[in-house]
Amino acid sequence: MATTDLTALSAAQAVEAIGRGDLDPTELFEAYRQAATREDLNAYLWVAEDAPEPPAAGAPLAGVPLAVKDLFCTEGVPSQAGSKILEGYRPPYTASVVARLAAAGAPLLGKTNQDEFAMGSSNENSAFGPVLNPWDRTRVPGGSSGGSAAAVAAGCAPWALGTDTGGSIRQPAALCGIVGLKPTYGTVSRYGMVAFASSLDQAGPLTRDVTDAALLLRHMVGYDERDSTSVSFPPGEVVLPSAESLAGIRLGVPEELTGAGSEQGVGIEPGVLASFRATLELAEQLGATIETCHLPHAPHALSAYYVLAPAEASSNLARYDGVRYGLRVQDGGLLGMYTKTRSQGFGKEVKRRIMLGAYSLSSGYYDAYYGRAQRVRTKIAEDFRAAFERFDFVVTPTSPSVAFELGAKTGDPLSMYFNDYCTVPMSLAGIPAISIPNGLSEGLPTGFQLAGPAFSENRILDAAHALEQAIGFDARPGRTA
């Protein structure tokens, strides 16, 4: 089988082909390794030099290789979180989720580029240069998991791991025309993930289709005693989706996030809004009931997020001081070493968020900013609980815009932060949400987001699968119609 034929298979198709004996896992790994080595998107920061030994017979993921975001610790392999301060760092251990997937038969293909410490919405904040969108190399892939999303979309990985703090799986998935799932907070272990905001960070899959997302997630979830925020997955197992209908499903369209009932969609681009409305019509044809709902505190989610996440980041990133690991810049005494190391090691966006976080936690401002943001977070979670009493899922566009040009928003942080407008509320509430590609606007992909109550991943995957089959999106980058 030709290399291009091998990399055209979905991950689930590859697993089946290996199981039948029609495909050699070593051949598959080498096909992807060559594709990753040749890619011109700056999606990878490290690629394996050799194919590993094939997994044991019966391994559920059968040797289908895995691309992993740079912030997952992987023993003996560069794990730099996209930052100069960790350049060349090789951890002595492997993150729990990466180890679980390897044990299930998904060997490490490479480490993917990302916004530094996962802080960004465009993947332009990496110390190792921006990732390019495979649909248009003058545009961003989204962030912070843009390297993983671009690699999957370009056929340089069958699937990949990303992390989502405020939308960093779902937003790049939308901008690259693939599937991205943020699981319920706590269902996937954070042990071995380089932390940004500990109460928000969650690992999840980036894949070509919903079935692949379910297959990868199946081997990611589960309690981990090494992670104090870890919880078991109550349904017991992630089930591969099979639904073809949405009969009986109630979809709530939040006016605050979509502009439902108005011509303009709260800052959402017309083409994105048109794709969203077309998908709602399709959902109705599949049997879903669609009504406007309300999340009254959702408009305050971005403001709360950009207090809470930087506050946690300022604490988590205090460990990078040049003493124990990573970059060390000597400059006289201890204080000078701290100052120079952090000044030269951190990028502009990371410094901005550390300062924001330290300020909001400082004496005299804690209650005014951090305490108030926590109260808003509670209200947002309550809004979702109330919505889910009437609706099965809440649906929105994933990103307010399609992929924008490189450099277009780097000088305007507030405009950049608005890219997370539709995804941040779900992160603050800790609930699962998925983005699936639902069309094109000006030749670039748009995304449709479904969010459900905690631990509703199986139902979300089923609904997303039914929509995916009906939409029939062609995921080949470069398609213009």
CSV table of C-alpha atoms in Angstrom, one decimal:
chain,number,residue,atom,x,y,z
A,1,MET,CA,0.0,0.0,0.0
A,2,ALA,CA,1.3,3.5,-0.9
A,3,THR,CA,2.4,5.9,1.8
A,4,THR,CA,-0.4,8.3,0.8
A,5,ASP,CA,-2.9,5.5,1.0
A,6,LEU,CA,-1.7,4.6,4.5
A,7,THR,CA,-2.0,8.2,5.9
A,8,ALA,CA,-5.4,8.6,4.3
A,9,LEU,CA,-6.9,5.9,6.6
A,10,SER,CA,-8.7,7.1,9.7
A,11,ALA,CA,-7.2,5.8,13.0
A,12,ALA,CA,-10.1,3.4,13.5
A,13,GLN,CA,-9.7,2.1,9.9
A,14,ALA,CA,-6.0,1.6,10.6
A,15,VAL,CA,-6.7,-0.3,13.8
A,16,GLU,CA,-9.1,-2.6,11.9
A,17,ALA,CA,-6.7,-3.2,9.1
A,18,ILE,CA,-3.9,-4.1,11.5
A,19,GLY,CA,-6.3,-6.4,13.3
A,20,ARG,CA,-7.1,-8.2,10.1
A,21,GLY,CA,-3.5,-8.6,9.2
A,22,ASP,CA,-3.8,-6.3,6.1
A,23,LEU,CA,-1.5,-3.6,7.5
A,24,ASP,CA,1.9,-3.8,9.3
A,25,PRO,CA,2.0,-1.3,12.2
A,26,THR,CA,5.7,-0.7,11.6
A,27,GLU,CA,4.9,0.3,8.0
A,28,LEU,CA,2.2,2.6,9.2
A,29,PHE,CA,4.4,4.2,11.8
A,30,GLU,CA,7.2,4.8,9.2
A,31,ALA,CA,4.7,6.4,6.8
A,32,TYR,CA,3.6,8.9,9.4
A,33,ARG,CA,7.2,9.4,10.6
A,34,GLN,CA,8.2,10.4,7.1
A,35,ALA,CA,5.2,12.7,6.7
A,36,ALA,CA,6.0,14.3,10.1
A,37,THR,CA,9.7,14.8,9.1
A,38,ARG,CA,8.8,16.4,5.8
A,39,GLU,CA,6.0,18.7,7.1
A,40,ASP,CA,6.4,22.4,6.4
A,41,LEU,CA,3.9,23.8,8.9
A,42,ASN,CA,6.3,23.9,11.9
A,43,ALA,CA,3.8,21.6,13.6
A,44,TYR,CA,6.4,19.3,15.1
A,45,LEU,CA,9.2,20.1,17.5
A,46,TRP,CA,10.5,16.5,17.7
A,47,VAL,CA,9.9,13.4,15.7
A,48,ALA,CA,10.9,9.8,16.6
A,49,GLU,CA,13.9,8.6,14.7
A,50,ASP,CA,12.8,4.9,14.5
A,51,ALA,CA,9.7,2.9,14.6
A,52,PRO,CA,9.2,1.1,17.9
A,53,GLU,CA,8.6,-2.6,18.4
A,54,PRO,CA,5.1,-3.5,17.4
A,55,PRO,CA,2.7,-3.7,20.3
A,56,ALA,CA,1.6,-7.0,21.8
A,57,ALA,CA,-1.0,-8.9,19.9
A,58,GLY,CA,-4.5,-7.7,20.8
A,59,ALA,CA,-3.4,-4.2,21.8
A,60,PRO,CA,-6.6,-2.2,21.3
A,61,LEU,CA,-4.9,0.7,19.5
A,62,ALA,CA,-2.8,-1.8,17.5
A,63,GLY,CA,0.3,0.4,17.0
A,64,VAL,CA,-1.4,3.4,15.4
A,65,PRO,CA,1.1,6.3,16.3
A,66,LEU,CA,0.2,9.3,18.4
A,67,ALA,CA,1.3,12.9,18.2
A,68,VAL,CA,1.6,14.6,21.6
A,69,LYS,CA,1.5,18.3,22.5
A,70,ASP,CA,4.9,19.5,23.8
A,71,LEU,CA,3.6,20.1,27.3
A,72,PHE,CA,3.1,16.4,28.1
A,73,CYS,CA,6.2,15.0,29.9
A,74,THR,CA,7.7,12.1,28.0
A,75,GLU,CA,10.6,10.3,29.4
A,76,GLY,CA,13.9,11.1,27.7
A,77,VAL,CA,12.2,13.2,25.0
A,78,PRO,CA,12.2,17.0,24.8
A,79,SER,CA,9.1,18.3,26.6
A,80,GLN,CA,9.4,22.1,26.5
A,81,ALA,CA,5.8,23.4,26.6
A,82,GLY,CA,6.7,25.7,23.7
A,83,SER,CA,9.0,27.8,25.9
A,84,LYS,CA,12.6,28.8,25.8
A,85,ILE,CA,12.8,28.4,29.6
A,86,LEU,CA,12.4,24.6,29.2
A,87,GLU,CA,14.3,24.3,25.9
A,88,GLY,CA,15.9,20.8,25.7
A,89,TYR,CA,14.3,19.6,28.9
A,90,ARG,CA,14.0,15.8,29.0
A,91,PRO,CA,11.8,14.6,31.9
A,92,PRO,CA,12.7,11.4,33.8
A,93,TYR,CA,9.0,10.2,33.7
A,94,THR,CA,6.0,10.1,31.3
A,95,ALA,CA,2.6,11.8,31.8
A,96,SER,CA,-0.1,9.3,32.8
A,97,VAL,CA,-2.3,9.8,29.8
A,98,VAL,CA,0.6,9.3,27.3
A,99,ALA,CA,1.7,6.2,29.2
A,100,ARG,CA,-1.9,4.8,29.2
A,101,LEU,CA,-2.1,5.3,25.4
A,102,ALA,CA,1.3,3.7,24.8
A,103,ALA,CA,0.2,0.7,26.9
A,104,ALA,CA,-3.0,0.5,24.8
A,105,GLY,CA,-0.8,0.4,21.6
A,106,ALA,CA,-0.4,4.0,20.5
A,107,PRO,CA,3.4,4.7,20.4
A,108,LEU,CA,4.8,8.2,20.4
A,109,LEU,CA,5.3,9.7,16.9
A,110,GLY,CA,6.4,13.2,17.8
A,111,LYS,CA,5.9,16.2,20.0
A,112,THR,CA,3.9,19.1,18.6
A,113,ASN,CA,4.4,22.8,18.7
A,114,GLN,CA,2.1,25.0,20.9
A,115,ASP,CA,1.6,28.4,22.4
A,116,GLU,CA,4.1,28.8,25.2
A,117,PHE,CA,2.7,27.1,28.4
A,118,ALA,CA,-0.6,26.8,26.5
A,119,MET,CA,-1.2,30.6,26.7
A,120,GLY,CA,-2.7,31.7,23.4
A,121,SER,CA,-5.4,31.3,20.8
A,122,SER,CA,-3.3,31.4,17.6
A,123,ASN,CA,-0.1,29.3,18.2
A,124,GLU,CA,2.0,32.5,17.5
A,125,ASN,CA,3.3,32.5,21.1
A,126,SER,CA,5.6,29.5,20.7
A,127,ALA,CA,9.3,30.2,21.4
A,128,PHE,CA,10.0,27.9,18.4
A,129,GLY,CA,8.0,29.9,15.9
A,130,PRO,CA,4.3,29.9,14.8
A,131,VAL,CA,2.5,26.9,13.3
A,132,LEU,CA,0.9,27.4,9.9
A,133,ASN,CA,-2.6,26.4,9.0
A,134,PRO,CA,-2.6,23.6,6.4
A,135,TRP,CA,-5.7,25.2,4.7
A,136,ASP,CA,-3.8,28.5,4.2
A,137,ARG,CA,-0.2,28.9,5.2
A,138,THR,CA,-0.6,32.6,5.7
A,139,ARG,CA,-3.1,32.0,8.5
A,140,VAL,CA,-3.0,30.7,12.1
A,141,PRO,CA,-4.1,27.1,13.1
A,142,GLY,CA,-5.6,28.3,16.3
A,143,GLY,CA,-4.1,27.7,19.7
A,144,SER,CA,-2.8,26.6,22.0
A,145,SER,CA,-2.9,23.1,20.6
A,146,GLY,CA,-2.3,24.3,17.0
A,147,GLY,CA,0.6,22.0,16.3
A,148,SER,CA,-1.5,18.9,17.1
A,149,ALA,CA,-4.5,20.2,15.1
A,150,ALA,CA,-2.4,21.2,12.1
A,151,ALA,CA,-0.5,17.8,12.1
A,152,VAL,CA,-3.8,15.9,12.1
A,153,ALA,CA,-5.4,18.1,9.5
A,154,ALA,CA,-2.4,17.9,7.2
A,155,GLY,CA,-2.2,14.1,7.4
A,156,CYS,CA,1.0,14.1,9.4
A,157,ALA,CA,-0.5,12.3,12.3
A,158,PRO,CA,-3.6,10.0,12.5
A,159,TRP,CA,-4.6,11.6,15.8
A,160,ALA,CA,-3.1,13.8,18.5
A,161,LEU,CA,-3.2,14.8,22.1
A,162,GLY,CA,-4.0,18.4,23.0
A,163,THR,CA,-5.0,20.3,26.1
A,164,ASP,CA,-7.9,22.6,26.7
A,165,THR,CA,-7.8,25.4,29.3
A,166,GLY,CA,-10.2,27.8,27.8
A,167,GLY,CA,-10.8,26.3,24.4
A,168,SER,CA,-7.4,25.2,23.3
A,169,ILE,CA,-8.5,21.9,21.8
A,170,ARG,CA,-11.9,23.0,20.4
A,171,GLN,CA,-10.8,26.3,18.8
A,172,PRO,CA,-7.8,24.9,16.8
A,173,ALA,CA,-9.9,21.9,15.8
A,174,ALA,CA,-12.5,24.4,14.3
A,175,LEU,CA,-9.9,26.4,12.5
A,176,CYS,CA,-8.2,23.4,11.0
A,177,GLY,CA,-11.4,21.5,10.1
A,178,ILE,CA,-11.0,18.5,12.4
A,179,VAL,CA,-12.7,17.1,15.6
A,180,GLY,CA,-11.6,18.3,19.0
A,181,LEU,CA,-13.0,17.1,22.4
A,182,LYS,CA,-12.6,18.6,25.8
A,183,PRO,CA,-13.7,16.0,28.4
A,184,THR,CA,-15.3,16.6,31.7
A,185,TYR,CA,-12.7,18.1,34.1
A,186,GLY,CA,-10.9,15.4,36.1
A,187,THR,CA,-11.8,12.4,33.9
A,188,VAL,CA,-8.3,12.5,32.2
A,189,SER,CA,-5.3,12.6,34.5
A,190,ARG,CA,-3.2,15.8,34.6
A,191,TYR,CA,-0.2,14.0,36.1
A,192,GLY,CA,2.8,14.9,33.9
A,193,MET,CA,1.1,17.8,32.1
A,194,VAL,CA,3.1,21.0,32.4
A,195,ALA,CA,0.5,23.2,34.2
A,196,PHE,CA,-1.0,26.5,33.1
A,197,ALA,CA,-4.2,26.8,35.2
A,198,SER,CA,-4.7,23.7,37.3
A,199,SER,CA,-8.4,24.0,37.9
A,200,LEU,CA,-9.1,24.4,34.1
A,201,ASP,CA,-6.4,22.3,32.2
A,202,GLN,CA,-7.8,19.1,30.6
A,203,ALA,CA,-6.3,16.8,28.1
A,204,GLY,CA,-8.3,15.6,25.1
A,205,PRO,CA,-8.1,14.1,21.6
A,206,LEU,CA,-7.8,15.9,18.2
A,207,THR,CA,-8.8,13.6,15.4
A,208,ARG,CA,-10.2,13.4,11.9
A,209,ASP,CA,-13.6,12.2,12.9
A,210,VAL,CA,-15.8,11.6,15.9
A,211,THR,CA,-15.2,7.8,15.9
A,212,ASP,CA,-11.5,8.3,16.3
A,213,ALA,CA,-12.1,10.8,19.1
A,214,ALA,CA,-14.2,8.2,21.0
A,215,LEU,CA,-11.6,5.5,20.4
A,216,LEU,CA,-8.7,7.5,21.7
A,217,LEU,CA,-10.7,8.9,24.6
A,218,ARG,CA,-11.7,5.4,25.6
A,219,HIS,CA,-8.1,4.8,26.7
A,220,MET,CA,-7.5,8.2,28.2
A,221,VAL,CA,-10.2,8.4,30.9
A,222,GLY,CA,-10.0,6.9,34.4
A,223,TYR,CA,-8.9,7.7,37.9
A,224,ASP,CA,-5.2,8.3,38.6
A,225,GLU,CA,-4.1,8.3,42.2
A,226,ARG,CA,-1.1,10.6,41.3
A,227,ASP,CA,-3.5,13.4,40.3
A,228,SER,CA,-5.5,14.9,43.2
A,229,THR,CA,-8.1,16.3,40.8
A,230,SER,CA,-8.7,13.0,39.1
A,231,VAL,CA,-12.1,11.3,39.1
A,232,SER,CA,-13.4,8.0,37.7
A,233,PHE,CA,-15.5,8.0,34.6
A,234,PRO,CA,-19.0,7.1,35.9
A,235,PRO,CA,-20.3,5.6,32.6
A,236,GLY,CA,-17.5,3.0,32.9
A,237,GLU,CA,-16.3,3.1,29.3
A,238,VAL,CA,-16.4,5.4,26.3
A,239,VAL,CA,-18.6,3.8,23.7
A,240,LEU,CA,-17.9,4.1,20.0
A,241,PRO,CA,-20.7,6.3,18.5
A,242,SER,CA,-23.3,4.8,16.1
A,243,ALA,CA,-26.2,7.3,16.1
A,244,GLU,CA,-27.6,8.4,12.7
A,245,SER,CA,-30.6,10.3,14.1
A,246,LEU,CA,-31.1,13.1,16.7
A,247,ALA,CA,-34.7,12.1,17.4
A,248,GLY,CA,-35.7,13.2,20.9
A,249,ILE,CA,-32.7,15.4,21.3
A,250,ARG,CA,-33.3,18.8,22.7
A,251,LEU,CA,-30.7,21.5,21.6
A,252,GLY,CA,-30.5,24.8,23.4
A,253,VAL,CA,-29.0,27.8,21.5
A,254,PRO,CA,-27.8,30.3,24.0
A,255,GLU,CA,-28.7,33.8,23.0
A,256,GLU,CA,-25.8,35.3,24.9
A,257,LEU,CA,-23.2,33.3,22.9
A,258,THR,CA,-24.8,33.2,19.5
A,259,GLY,CA,-27.0,36.2,19.1
A,260,ALA,CA,-30.0,33.8,18.6
A,261,GLY,CA,-33.0,35.8,17.4
A,262,SER,CA,-30.9,38.6,16.0
A,263,GLU,CA,-29.3,39.1,12.6
A,264,GLN,CA,-25.8,39.7,14.1
A,265,GLY,CA,-24.2,37.0,16.3
A,266,VAL,CA,-22.4,38.9,19.1
A,267,GLY,CA,-19.3,39.5,17.1
A,268,ILE,CA,-19.5,36.2,15.2
A,269,GLU,CA,-18.5,36.5,11.5
A,270,PRO,CA,-21.4,36.2,9.0
A,271,GLY,CA,-19.9,33.2,7.3
A,272,VAL,CA,-19.5,31.4,10.6
A,273,LEU,CA,-23.0,32.3,11.7
A,274,ALA,CA,-24.4,31.0,8.3
A,275,SER,CA,-22.6,27.6,8.8
A,276,PHE,CA,-24.0,27.4,12.3
A,277,ARG,CA,-27.6,28.2,11.3
A,278,ALA,CA,-27.3,25.7,8.4
A,279,THR,CA,-26.2,23.0,10.9
A,280,LEU,CA,-29.1,23.8,13.1
A,281,GLU,CA,-31.5,23.3,10.2
A,282,LEU,CA,-29.8,19.9,9.5
A,283,ALA,CA,-30.1,18.9,13.2
A,284,GLU,CA,-33.8,19.7,13.0
A,285,GLN,CA,-34.1,17.5,9.9
A,286,LEU,CA,-32.4,14.7,11.9
A,287,GLY,CA,-35.2,15.0,14.5
A,288,ALA,CA,-33.8,17.4,17.1
A,289,THR,CA,-35.9,20.0,18.8
A,290,ILE,CA,-34.2,23.4,18.8
A,291,GLU,CA,-35.0,26.3,21.1
A,292,THR,CA,-33.3,29.5,22.4
A,293,CYS,CA,-31.9,29.2,25.9
A,294,HIS,CA,-30.2,31.6,28.3
A,295,LEU,CA,-26.9,31.5,30.0
A,296,PRO,CA,-27.1,35.0,31.7
A,297,HIS,CA,-23.6,35.0,33.1
A,298,ALA,CA,-21.9,33.7,30.0
A,299,PRO,CA,-21.0,37.2,28.7
A,300,HIS,CA,-18.8,37.6,31.8
A,301,ALA,CA,-17.0,34.3,31.3
A,302,LEU,CA,-14.0,35.9,29.4
A,303,SER,CA,-13.5,38.5,32.1
A,304,ALA,CA,-13.6,35.9,34.8
A,305,TYR,CA,-11.3,33.5,32.9
A,306,TYR,CA,-8.7,36.1,32.3
A,307,VAL,CA,-8.5,36.7,36.1
A,308,LEU,CA,-8.6,33.1,37.2
A,309,ALA,CA,-6.3,31.5,34.6
A,310,PRO,CA,-3.5,34.1,35.0
A,311,ALA,CA,-3.8,33.9,38.8
A,312,GLU,CA,-3.2,30.1,38.7
A,313,ALA,CA,-0.5,30.6,36.1
A,314,SER,CA,1.4,33.1,38.2
A,315,SER,CA,1.6,30.4,40.9
A,316,ASN,CA,2.3,27.4,38.7
A,317,LEU,CA,5.1,29.2,36.8
A,318,ALA,CA,6.9,30.4,39.9
A,319,ARG,CA,8.8,27.1,39.8
A,320,TYR,CA,10.8,28.2,36.7
A,321,ASP,CA,13.6,30.1,38.4
A,322,GLY,CA,16.8,28.6,37.0
A,323,VAL,CA,17.5,26.5,40.1
A,324,ARG,CA,16.2,23.0,39.4
A,325,TYR,CA,15.7,22.5,35.7
A,326,GLY,CA,15.5,24.4,32.4
A,327,LEU,CA,17.2,27.6,31.5
A,328,ARG,CA,19.6,29.3,33.9
A,329,VAL,CA,21.1,32.7,33.3
A,330,GLN,CA,23.8,33.6,35.8
A,331,ASP,CA,24.0,37.3,36.8
A,332,GLY,CA,25.8,37.8,40.0
A,333,GLY,CA,23.7,36.8,43.0
A,334,LEU,CA,20.6,34.7,43.5
A,335,LEU,CA,18.1,37.4,42.8
A,336,GLY,CA,19.9,38.4,39.6
A,337,MET,CA,19.7,34.8,38.4
A,338,TYR,CA,16.0,34.6,39.1
A,339,THR,CA,15.3,37.9,37.3
A,340,LYS,CA,17.5,37.2,34.3
A,341,THR,CA,16.3,33.6,33.9
A,342,ARG,CA,12.7,34.5,33.9
A,343,SER,CA,13.2,37.7,31.8
A,344,GLN,CA,15.0,35.8,29.1
A,345,GLY,CA,13.1,32.5,29.4
A,346,PHE,CA,9.5,33.6,29.2
A,347,GLY,CA,7.8,35.2,26.2
A,348,LYS,CA,5.7,38.3,26.1
A,349,GLU,CA,2.3,36.7,26.6
A,350,VAL,CA,3.5,34.5,29.5
A,351,LYS,CA,4.9,37.6,31.2
A,352,ARG,CA,1.7,39.5,30.6
A,353,ARG,CA,-0.4,36.7,32.2
A,354,ILE,CA,2.0,36.3,35.2
A,355,MET,CA,1.7,40.0,35.9
A,356,LEU,CA,-2.1,40.0,35.6
A,357,GLY,CA,-2.3,37.0,37.9
A,358,ALA,CA,0.1,38.3,40.5
A,359,TYR,CA,-1.8,41.6,40.6
A,360,SER,CA,-5.3,40.0,41.0
A,361,LEU,CA,-3.9,37.9,43.9
A,362,SER,CA,-2.2,40.8,45.7
A,363,SER,CA,-3.3,42.2,49.0
A,364,GLY,CA,-6.1,44.7,48.6
A,365,TYR,CA,-7.2,43.3,45.2
A,366,TYR,CA,-7.9,39.6,45.9
A,367,ASP,CA,-11.5,40.0,46.8
A,368,ALA,CA,-12.2,42.7,44.1
A,369,TYR,CA,-10.8,40.5,41.3
A,370,TYR,CA,-10.0,36.9,42.1
A,371,GLY,CA,-12.8,36.4,44.6
A,372,ARG,CA,-15.4,38.1,42.3
A,373,ALA,CA,-14.2,36.0,39.3
A,374,GLN,CA,-14.7,32.8,41.4
A,375,ARG,CA,-18.3,33.9,42.2
A,376,VAL,CA,-18.9,34.5,38.5
A,377,ARG,CA,-17.5,31.0,37.7
A,378,THR,CA,-20.0,29.5,40.2
A,379,LYS,CA,-22.9,31.4,38.5
A,380,ILE,CA,-21.9,30.2,35.1
A,381,ALA,CA,-21.9,26.6,36.3
A,382,GLU,CA,-25.3,27.2,37.8
A,383,ASP,CA,-26.6,28.6,34.4
A,384,PHE,CA,-25.5,25.4,32.6
A,385,ARG,CA,-27.1,23.2,35.2
A,386,ALA,CA,-30.4,25.1,34.8
A,387,ALA,CA,-30.1,24.8,31.0
A,388,PHE,CA,-29.5,21.1,31.1
A,389,GLU,CA,-32.8,20.6,33.0
A,390,ARG,CA,-34.5,21.6,29.8
A,391,PHE,CA,-32.0,20.6,27.1
A,392,ASP,CA,-29.7,17.7,26.3
A,393,PHE,CA,-27.0,19.9,24.8
A,394,VAL,CA,-26.1,23.5,24.4
A,395,VAL,CA,-24.8,24.4,20.9
A,396,THR,CA,-22.8,27.3,19.6
A,397,PRO,CA,-20.3,28.1,16.9
A,398,THR,CA,-16.9,27.0,18.2
A,399,SER,CA,-14.9,30.1,17.2
A,400,PRO,CA,-16.3,33.5,16.3
A,401,SER,CA,-14.2,33.6,13.2
A,402,VAL,CA,-12.4,31.4,10.7
A,403,ALA,CA,-8.6,31.2,10.8
A,404,PHE,CA,-7.2,34.7,10.7
A,405,GLU,CA,-3.9,35.9,9.2
A,406,LEU,CA,-0.6,35.5,11.0
A,407,GLY,CA,0.1,38.7,12.9
A,408,ALA,CA,-3.4,40.1,12.5
A,409,LYS,CA,-4.1,40.1,16.3
A,410,THR,CA,-0.8,39.9,18.0
A,411,GLY,CA,-0.8,43.6,18.8
A,412,ASP,CA,-4.3,43.5,20.3
A,413,PRO,CA,-4.5,41.1,23.2
A,414,LEU,CA,-8.3,41.8,23.8
A,415,SER,CA,-9.1,41.0,20.2
A,416,MET,CA,-7.1,37.8,20.5
A,417,TYR,CA,-8.8,36.8,23.8
A,418,PHE,CA,-12.2,37.2,22.1
A,419,ASN,CA,-11.4,34.0,20.0
A,420,ASP,CA,-12.3,32.0,23.2
A,421,TYR,CA,-15.7,33.7,23.7
A,422,CYS,CA,-17.8,30.6,22.9
A,423,THR,CA,-15.5,28.1,24.5
A,424,VAL,CA,-14.5,29.6,27.9
A,425,PRO,CA,-17.9,29.2,29.6
A,426,MET,CA,-17.7,25.4,29.3
A,427,SER,CA,-14.2,25.3,30.7
A,428,LEU,CA,-15.2,27.4,33.7
A,429,ALA,CA,-18.1,25.0,34.3
A,430,GLY,CA,-15.9,21.9,33.9
A,431,ILE,CA,-18.3,20.3,31.4
A,432,PRO,CA,-17.5,18.3,28.3
A,433,ALA,CA,-17.7,19.9,24.8
A,434,ILE,CA,-16.8,18.8,21.3
A,435,SER,CA,-16.1,20.8,18.1
A,436,ILE,CA,-16.9,19.2,14.7
A,437,PRO,CA,-16.3,20.8,11.3
A,438,ASN,CA,-19.5,22.0,9.8
A,439,GLY,CA,-18.7,23.8,6.6
A,440,LEU,CA,-16.5,26.5,5.0
A,441,SER,CA,-16.5,30.3,5.0
A,442,GLU,CA,-14.3,31.9,2.4
A,443,GLY,CA,-12.7,28.5,1.8
A,444,LEU,CA,-11.7,28.0,5.5
A,445,PRO,CA,-13.3,25.6,8.0
A,446,THR,CA,-15.9,26.5,10.6
A,447,GLY,CA,-16.7,24.6,13.7
A,448,PHE,CA,-19.9,23.6,15.5
A,449,GLN,CA,-19.8,23.0,19.3
A,450,LEU,CA,-21.9,20.7,21.4
A,451,ALA,CA,-21.7,20.9,25.2
A,452,GLY,CA,-23.4,18.6,27.7
A,453,PRO,CA,-23.6,17.9,31.4
A,454,ALA,CA,-20.6,16.5,33.3
A,455,PHE,CA,-19.8,12.9,32.2
A,456,SER,CA,-22.1,13.0,29.2
A,457,GLU,CA,-19.3,12.2,26.7
A,458,ASN,CA,-21.0,9.2,25.3
A,459,ARG,CA,-24.1,11.1,24.4
A,460,ILE,CA,-22.2,14.0,23.0
A,461,LEU,CA,-20.2,11.7,20.8
A,462,ASP,CA,-23.3,10.0,19.5
A,463,ALA,CA,-25.0,13.3,18.7
A,464,ALA,CA,-21.8,14.6,17.1
A,465,HIS,CA,-21.5,11.4,15.0
A,466,ALA,CA,-25.1,11.8,13.7
A,467,LEU,CA,-24.4,15.4,12.7
A,468,GLU,CA,-21.0,14.5,11.2
A,469,GLN,CA,-22.5,11.9,9.0
A,470,ALA,CA,-25.2,14.2,7.8
A,471,ILE,CA,-22.9,17.2,7.2
A,472,GLY,CA,-20.4,15.0,5.2
A,473,PHE,CA,-17.6,17.5,5.6
A,474,ASP,CA,-14.6,17.0,3.3
A,475,ALA,CA,-11.6,17.4,5.6
A,476,ARG,CA,-9.0,17.8,2.9
A,477,PRO,CA,-7.1,21.1,3.4
A,478,GLY,CA,-7.3,23.4,0.4
A,479,ARG,CA,-10.8,22.5,-0.7
A,480,THR,CA,-12.6,25.7,-1.8
A,481,ALA,CA,-16.2,24.5,-2.3
